[in-house]
Amino acid sequence: MAADDSTQQQQRHYYLLSELQTLVKGLPSSFQQRLSYNTLSDLALALIDGTVYEIVQGLLDIQHLTEKNLYNQRQKLHSLKQDLARKHKDALQSCKSHNLVLLETNQHAELEVLEVRVQQEQKMMDKKIVAEMDQKVIDQQNTLEKAGVPGFYVTTNPQELTVQMNLLELILKLQQKETQLGMF
């Protein structure tokens, strides 16, 4: 029975390795060179039981939720302008003609103050978004490294990040293929 399991695992390893080698051919040649046979073989071993697929899917779900949350926060900031425009429109409609110039002057000043505030808050929010997404990348790298996925470790090196993104793309494509074939 153990020999059967071993043979099955070996066959699965060869299958995954072969699929990875095929998928790598779709990457730019500069990245193909960075993904050695040993790296692909180690990746195939890590993928055998499907746990890495589940981890990657969980990380993707967390990332999508984070992105959606950050987008919604950003949109709330922009809705301040729309709310003010509605308030101004309502005030203009109920304004007596002799107060119109004063109201328009006040509204213009109020809009300028809001625009400055929104611009400042937007800058701070954008910095927060970048910092939060950078932290997500580090969390993902940590998780995948701890799961034993080859090629993953904490780095901010753009070339290494691109290699890791390519590895993730390979994993996701392979997962998708296996799902379509009913293997997972």
mmCIF file of N, CA and C in Angstrom, residues 23-104:
data_model
loop_
_atom_site.group_PDB
_atom_site.id
_atom_site.type_symbol
_atom_site.label_atom_id
_atom_site.label_comp_id
_atom_site.label_asym_id
_atom_site.label_seq_id
_atom_site.Cartn_x
_atom_site.Cartn_y
_atom_site.Cartn_z
ATOM 1 N N LEU A 23 3.853 25.429 -18.760
ATOM 2 C CA LEU A 23 3.370 26.773 -18.430
ATOM 3 C C LEU A 23 4.493 27.808 -18.444
ATOM 4 N N VAL A 24 5.675 27.410 -18.002
ATOM 5 C CA VAL A 24 6.821 28.328 -17.953
ATOM 6 C C VAL A 24 7.167 28.827 -19.350
ATOM 7 N N LYS A 25 6.926 28.000 -20.354
ATOM 8 C CA LYS A 25 7.245 28.408 -21.732
ATOM 9 C C LYS A 25 6.446 29.637 -22.153
ATOM 10 N N GLY A 26 5.331 29.909 -21.464
ATOM 11 C CA GLY A 26 4.522 31.084 -21.769
ATOM 12 C C GLY A 26 5.035 32.359 -21.115
ATOM 13 N N LEU A 27 6.025 32.231 -20.257
ATOM 14 C CA LEU A 27 6.596 33.402 -19.573
ATOM 15 C C LEU A 27 7.707 34.013 -20.425
ATOM 16 N N PRO A 28 8.012 35.285 -20.188
ATOM 17 C CA PRO A 28 9.146 35.903 -20.892
ATOM 18 C C PRO A 28 10.430 35.107 -20.626
ATOM 19 N N SER A 29 11.298 35.047 -21.615
ATOM 20 C CA SER A 29 12.506 34.222 -21.503
ATOM 21 C C SER A 29 13.378 34.610 -20.314
ATOM 22 N N SER A 30 13.374 35.893 -19.950
ATOM 23 C CA SER A 30 14.198 36.319 -18.807
ATOM 24 C C SER A 30 13.732 35.630 -17.518
ATOM 25 N N PHE A 31 12.441 35.344 -17.406
ATOM 26 C CA PHE A 31 11.937 34.671 -16.216
ATOM 27 C C PHE A 31 12.072 33.159 -16.340
ATOM 28 N N GLN A 32 11.983 32.661 -17.570
ATOM 29 C CA GLN A 32 12.184 31.226 -17.775
ATOM 30 C C GLN A 32 13.561 30.815 -17.247
ATOM 31 N N GLN A 33 14.547 31.656 -17.493
ATOM 32 C CA GLN A 33 15.912 31.359 -17.061
ATOM 33 C C GLN A 33 16.036 31.356 -15.542
ATOM 34 N N ARG A 34 15.194 32.134 -14.860
ATOM 35 C CA ARG A 34 15.287 32.228 -13.398
ATOM 36 C C ARG A 34 14.591 31.060 -12.703
ATOM 37 N N LEU A 35 13.786 30.312 -13.447
ATOM 38 C CA LEU A 35 13.061 29.186 -12.862
ATOM 39 C C LEU A 35 13.726 27.882 -13.303
ATOM 40 N N SER A 36 14.665 27.448 -12.522
ATOM 41 C CA SER A 36 15.432 26.252 -12.854
ATOM 42 C C SER A 36 14.575 24.991 -12.750
ATOM 43 N N TYR A 37 15.106 23.919 -13.288
ATOM 44 C CA TYR A 37 14.445 22.619 -13.188
ATOM 45 C C TYR A 37 14.215 22.268 -11.722
ATOM 46 N N ASN A 38 15.233 22.500 -10.887
ATOM 47 C CA ASN A 38 15.104 22.174 -9.461
ATOM 48 C C ASN A 38 13.999 22.984 -8.792
ATOM 49 N N THR A 39 13.896 24.278 -9.124
ATOM 50 C CA THR A 39 12.844 25.114 -8.553
ATOM 51 C C THR A 39 11.477 24.583 -8.957
ATOM 52 N N LEU A 40 11.324 24.251 -10.238
ATOM 53 C CA LEU A 40 10.040 23.725 -10.718
ATOM 54 C C LEU A 40 9.732 22.368 -10.093
ATOM 55 N N SER A 41 10.761 21.541 -9.949
ATOM 56 C CA SER A 41 10.576 20.227 -9.321
ATOM 57 C C SER A 41 10.147 20.387 -7.862
ATOM 58 N N ASP A 42 10.804 21.307 -7.147
ATOM 59 C CA ASP A 42 10.438 21.571 -5.753
ATOM 60 C C ASP A 42 9.017 22.145 -5.659
ATOM 61 N N LEU A 43 8.667 22.995 -6.611
ATOM 62 C CA LEU A 43 7.316 23.550 -6.628
ATOM 63 C C LEU A 43 6.291 22.446 -6.880
ATOM 64 N N ALA A 44 6.592 21.559 -7.803
ATOM 65 C CA ALA A 44 5.696 20.421 -8.083
ATOM 66 C C ALA A 44 5.508 19.578 -6.822
ATOM 67 N N LEU A 45 6.577 19.347 -6.084
ATOM 68 C CA LEU A 45 6.474 18.586 -4.821
ATOM 69 C C LEU A 45 5.565 19.306 -3.825
ATOM 70 N N ALA A 46 5.715 20.626 -3.754
ATOM 71 C CA ALA A 46 4.903 21.400 -2.805
ATOM 72 C C ALA A 46 3.421 21.377 -3.181
ATOM 73 N N LEU A 47 3.135 21.167 -4.465
ATOM 74 C CA LEU A 47 1.748 21.202 -4.945
ATOM 75 C C LEU A 47 1.038 19.848 -4.879
ATOM 76 N N ILE A 48 1.759 18.795 -4.607
ATOM 77 C CA ILE A 48 1.202 17.444 -4.700
ATOM 78 C C ILE A 48 -0.112 17.262 -3.959
ATOM 79 N N ASP A 49 -0.200 17.706 -2.708
ATOM 80 C CA ASP A 49 -1.409 17.411 -1.929
ATOM 81 C C ASP A 49 -2.498 18.469 -2.031
ATOM 82 N N GLY A 50 -2.255 19.569 -2.748
ATOM 83 C CA GLY A 50 -3.286 20.582 -2.945
ATOM 84 C C GLY A 50 -3.360 21.639 -1.862
ATOM 85 N N THR A 51 -2.596 21.468 -0.801
ATOM 86 C CA THR A 51 -2.632 22.435 0.297
ATOM 87 C C THR A 51 -2.196 23.828 -0.165
ATOM 88 N N VAL A 52 -1.192 23.880 -0.994
ATOM 89 C CA VAL A 52 -0.689 25.173 -1.473
ATOM 90 C C VAL A 52 -1.770 25.889 -2.284
ATOM 91 N N TYR A 53 -2.549 25.124 -3.053
ATOM 92 C CA TYR A 53 -3.655 25.735 -3.801
ATOM 93 C C TYR A 53 -4.617 26.431 -2.835
ATOM 94 N N GLU A 54 -4.943 25.749 -1.755
ATOM 95 C CA GLU A 54 -5.868 26.314 -0.764
ATOM 96 C C GLU A 54 -5.275 27.564 -0.104
ATOM 97 N N ILE A 55 -3.993 27.509 0.200
ATOM 98 C CA ILE A 55 -3.320 28.660 0.816
ATOM 99 C C ILE A 55 -3.344 29.851 -0.137
ATOM 100 N N VAL A 56 -2.982 29.607 -1.396
ATOM 101 C CA VAL A 56 -2.946 30.687 -2.384
ATOM 102 C C VAL A 56 -4.348 31.267 -2.573
ATOM 103 N N GLN A 57 -5.349 30.405 -2.629
ATOM 104 C CA GLN A 57 -6.732 30.885 -2.786
ATOM 105 C C GLN A 57 -7.147 31.732 -1.583
ATOM 106 N N GLY A 58 -6.782 31.298 -0.392
ATOM 107 C CA GLY A 58 -7.091 32.071 0.817
ATOM 108 C C GLY A 58 -6.405 33.428 0.802
ATOM 109 N N LEU A 59 -5.147 33.455 0.381
ATOM 110 C CA LEU A 59 -4.411 34.724 0.296
ATOM 111 C C LEU A 59 -5.045 35.657 -0.740
ATOM 112 N N LEU A 60 -5.466 35.068 -1.849
ATOM 113 C CA LEU A 60 -6.132 35.858 -2.889
ATOM 114 C C LEU A 60 -7.435 36.464 -2.368
ATOM 115 N N ASP A 61 -8.214 35.662 -1.654
ATOM 116 C CA ASP A 61 -9.476 36.145 -1.093
ATOM 117 C C ASP A 61 -9.232 37.299 -0.129
ATOM 118 N N ILE A 62 -8.238 37.143 0.732
ATOM 119 C CA ILE A 62 -7.893 38.204 1.690
ATOM 120 C C ILE A 62 -7.461 39.468 0.947
ATOM 121 N N GLN A 63 -6.642 39.296 -0.091
ATOM 122 C CA GLN A 63 -6.170 40.446 -0.861
ATOM 123 C C GLN A 63 -7.346 41.157 -1.522
ATOM 124 N N HIS A 64 -8.264 40.397 -2.114
ATOM 125 C CA HIS A 64 -9.417 41.022 -2.780
ATOM 126 C C HIS A 64 -10.295 41.785 -1.789
ATOM 127 N N LEU A 65 -10.500 41.205 -0.603
ATOM 128 C CA LEU A 65 -11.286 41.899 0.424
ATOM 129 C C LEU A 65 -10.600 43.189 0.871
ATOM 130 N N THR A 66 -9.287 43.113 1.041
ATOM 131 C CA THR A 66 -8.517 44.293 1.443
ATOM 132 C C THR A 66 -8.615 45.377 0.373
ATOM 133 N N GLU A 67 -8.435 44.982 -0.887
ATOM 134 C CA GLU A 67 -8.509 45.948 -1.983
ATOM 135 C C GLU A 67 -9.895 46.586 -2.051
ATOM 136 N N LYS A 68 -10.931 45.778 -1.887
ATOM 137 C CA LYS A 68 -12.301 46.299 -1.928
ATOM 138 C C LYS A 68 -12.546 47.277 -0.780
ATOM 139 N N ASN A 69 -12.071 46.916 0.402
ATOM 140 C CA ASN A 69 -12.227 47.783 1.570
ATOM 141 C C ASN A 69 -11.507 49.118 1.360
ATOM 142 N N LEU A 70 -10.283 49.063 0.871
ATOM 143 C CA LEU A 70 -9.508 50.288 0.639
ATOM 144 C C LEU A 70 -10.164 51.141 -0.449
ATOM 145 N N TYR A 71 -10.685 50.495 -1.479
ATOM 146 C CA TYR A 71 -11.375 51.219 -2.553
ATOM 147 C C TYR A 71 -12.607 51.935 -1.990
ATOM 148 N N ASN A 72 -13.368 51.233 -1.145
ATOM 149 C CA ASN A 72 -14.566 51.834 -0.551
ATOM 150 C C ASN A 72 -14.211 53.025 0.335
ATOM 151 N N GLN A 73 -13.114 52.915 1.080
ATOM 152 C CA GLN A 73 -12.665 54.042 1.913
ATOM 153 C C GLN A 73 -12.335 55.250 1.037
ATOM 154 N N ARG A 74 -11.688 54.972 -0.078
ATOM 155 C CA ARG A 74 -11.294 56.034 -1.006
ATOM 156 C C ARG A 74 -12.540 56.687 -1.620
ATOM 157 N N GLN A 75 -13.534 55.864 -1.942
ATOM 158 C CA GLN A 75 -14.765 56.376 -2.535
ATOM 159 C C GLN A 75 -15.533 57.264 -1.556
ATOM 160 N N LYS A 76 -15.500 56.915 -0.265
ATOM 161 C CA LYS A 76 -16.188 57.734 0.745
ATOM 162 C C LYS A 76 -15.638 59.156 0.740
ATOM 163 N N LEU A 77 -14.350 59.261 0.553
ATOM 164 C CA LEU A 77 -13.707 60.566 0.513
ATOM 165 C C LEU A 77 -14.258 61.384 -0.659
ATOM 166 N N HIS A 78 -14.422 60.736 -1.788
ATOM 167 C CA HIS A 78 -14.938 61.439 -2.969
ATOM 168 C C HIS A 78 -16.423 61.773 -2.835
ATOM 169 N N SER A 79 -17.129 61.008 -2.037
ATOM 170 C CA SER A 79 -18.569 61.287 -1.863
ATOM 171 C C SER A 79 -18.795 62.575 -1.071
ATOM 172 N N LEU A 80 -17.785 63.037 -0.342
ATOM 173 C CA LEU A 80 -17.908 64.311 0.380
ATOM 174 C C LEU A 80 -18.197 65.459 -0.594
ATOM 175 N N LYS A 81 -17.520 65.442 -1.727
ATOM 176 C CA LYS A 81 -17.720 66.478 -2.739
ATOM 177 C C LYS A 81 -19.144 66.407 -3.295
ATOM 178 N N GLN A 82 -19.607 65.197 -3.561
ATOM 179 C CA GLN A 82 -20.961 65.033 -4.096
ATOM 180 C C GLN A 82 -22.006 65.497 -3.084
ATOM 181 N N ASP A 83 -21.774 65.162 -1.819
ATOM 182 C CA ASP A 83 -22.708 65.596 -0.765
ATOM 183 C C ASP A 83 -22.764 67.128 -0.686
ATOM 184 N N LEU A 84 -21.608 67.752 -0.760
ATOM 185 C CA LEU A 84 -21.554 69.211 -0.698
ATOM 186 C C LEU A 84 -22.256 69.820 -1.917
ATOM 187 N N ALA A 85 -22.050 69.243 -3.086
ATOM 188 C CA ALA A 85 -22.695 69.751 -4.301
ATOM 189 C C ALA A 85 -24.220 69.670 -4.161
ATOM 190 N N ARG A 86 -24.730 68.590 -3.594
ATOM 191 C CA ARG A 86 -26.179 68.447 -3.370
ATOM 192 C C ARG A 86 -26.681 69.514 -2.388
ATOM 193 N N LYS A 87 -25.905 69.672 -1.310
ATOM 194 C CA LYS A 87 -26.272 70.660 -0.297
ATOM 195 C C LYS A 87 -26.314 72.065 -0.920
ATOM 196 N N HIS A 88 -25.326 72.381 -1.759
ATOM 197 C CA HIS A 88 -25.266 73.683 -2.416
ATOM 198 C C HIS A 88 -26.435 73.866 -3.374
ATOM 199 N N LYS A 89 -26.747 72.838 -4.113
ATOM 200 C CA LYS A 89 -27.855 72.908 -5.078
ATOM 201 C C LYS A 89 -29.173 73.176 -4.344
ATOM 202 N N ASP A 90 -29.381 72.458 -3.253
ATOM 203 C CA ASP A 90 -30.604 72.649 -2.460
ATOM 204 C C ASP A 90 -30.676 74.081 -1.905
ATOM 205 N N ALA A 91 -29.534 74.558 -1.424
ATOM 206 C CA ALA A 91 -29.493 75.909 -0.856
ATOM 207 C C ALA A 91 -29.764 76.957 -1.939
ATOM 208 N N LEU A 92 -29.233 76.759 -3.126
ATOM 209 C CA LEU A 92 -29.440 77.711 -4.227
ATOM 210 C C LEU A 92 -30.907 77.761 -4.631
ATOM 211 N N GLN A 93 -31.549 76.603 -4.623
ATOM 212 C CA GLN A 93 -32.952 76.543 -5.032
ATOM 213 C C GLN A 93 -33.870 77.255 -4.037
ATOM 214 N N SER A 94 -33.500 77.246 -2.779
ATOM 215 C CA SER A 94 -34.363 77.882 -1.770
ATOM 216 C C SER A 94 -33.892 79.290 -1.395
ATOM 217 N N CYS A 95 -32.875 79.758 -2.075
ATOM 218 C CA CYS A 95 -32.276 81.056 -1.744
ATOM 219 C C CYS A 95 -33.098 82.208 -2.334
ATOM 220 N N LYS A 96 -33.245 83.258 -1.544
ATOM 221 C CA LYS A 96 -33.884 84.486 -2.026
ATOM 222 C C LYS A 96 -32.890 85.201 -2.944
ATOM 223 N N SER A 97 -33.393 85.846 -3.958
ATOM 224 C CA SER A 97 -32.521 86.453 -4.974
ATOM 225 C C SER A 97 -31.560 87.495 -4.398
ATOM 226 N N HIS A 98 -31.971 88.237 -3.369
ATOM 227 C CA HIS A 98 -31.077 89.261 -2.820
ATOM 228 C C HIS A 98 -29.909 88.647 -2.021
ATOM 229 N N ASN A 99 -30.005 87.357 -1.647
ATOM 230 C CA ASN A 99 -28.911 86.679 -0.929
ATOM 231 C C ASN A 99 -28.057 85.795 -1.848
ATOM 232 N N LEU A 100 -28.411 85.737 -3.113
ATOM 233 C CA LEU A 100 -27.768 84.805 -4.049
ATOM 234 C C LEU A 100 -26.255 85.022 -4.169
ATOM 235 N N VAL A 101 -25.819 86.248 -4.321
ATOM 236 C CA VAL A 101 -24.385 86.531 -4.477
ATOM 237 C C VAL A 101 -23.615 86.103 -3.227
ATOM 238 N N LEU A 102 -24.144 86.412 -2.076
ATOM 239 C CA LEU A 102 -23.504 86.037 -0.816
ATOM 240 C C LEU A 102 -23.438 84.509 -0.685
ATOM 241 N N LEU A 103 -24.537 83.849 -1.011
ATOM 242 C CA LEU A 103 -24.575 82.384 -0.924
ATOM 243 C C LEU A 103 -23.553 81.759 -1.869
ATOM 244 N N GLU A 104 -23.509 82.241 -3.105
ATOM 245 C CA GLU A 104 -22.554 81.700 -4.085
ATOM 246 C C GLU A 104 -21.117 81.921 -3.626
#
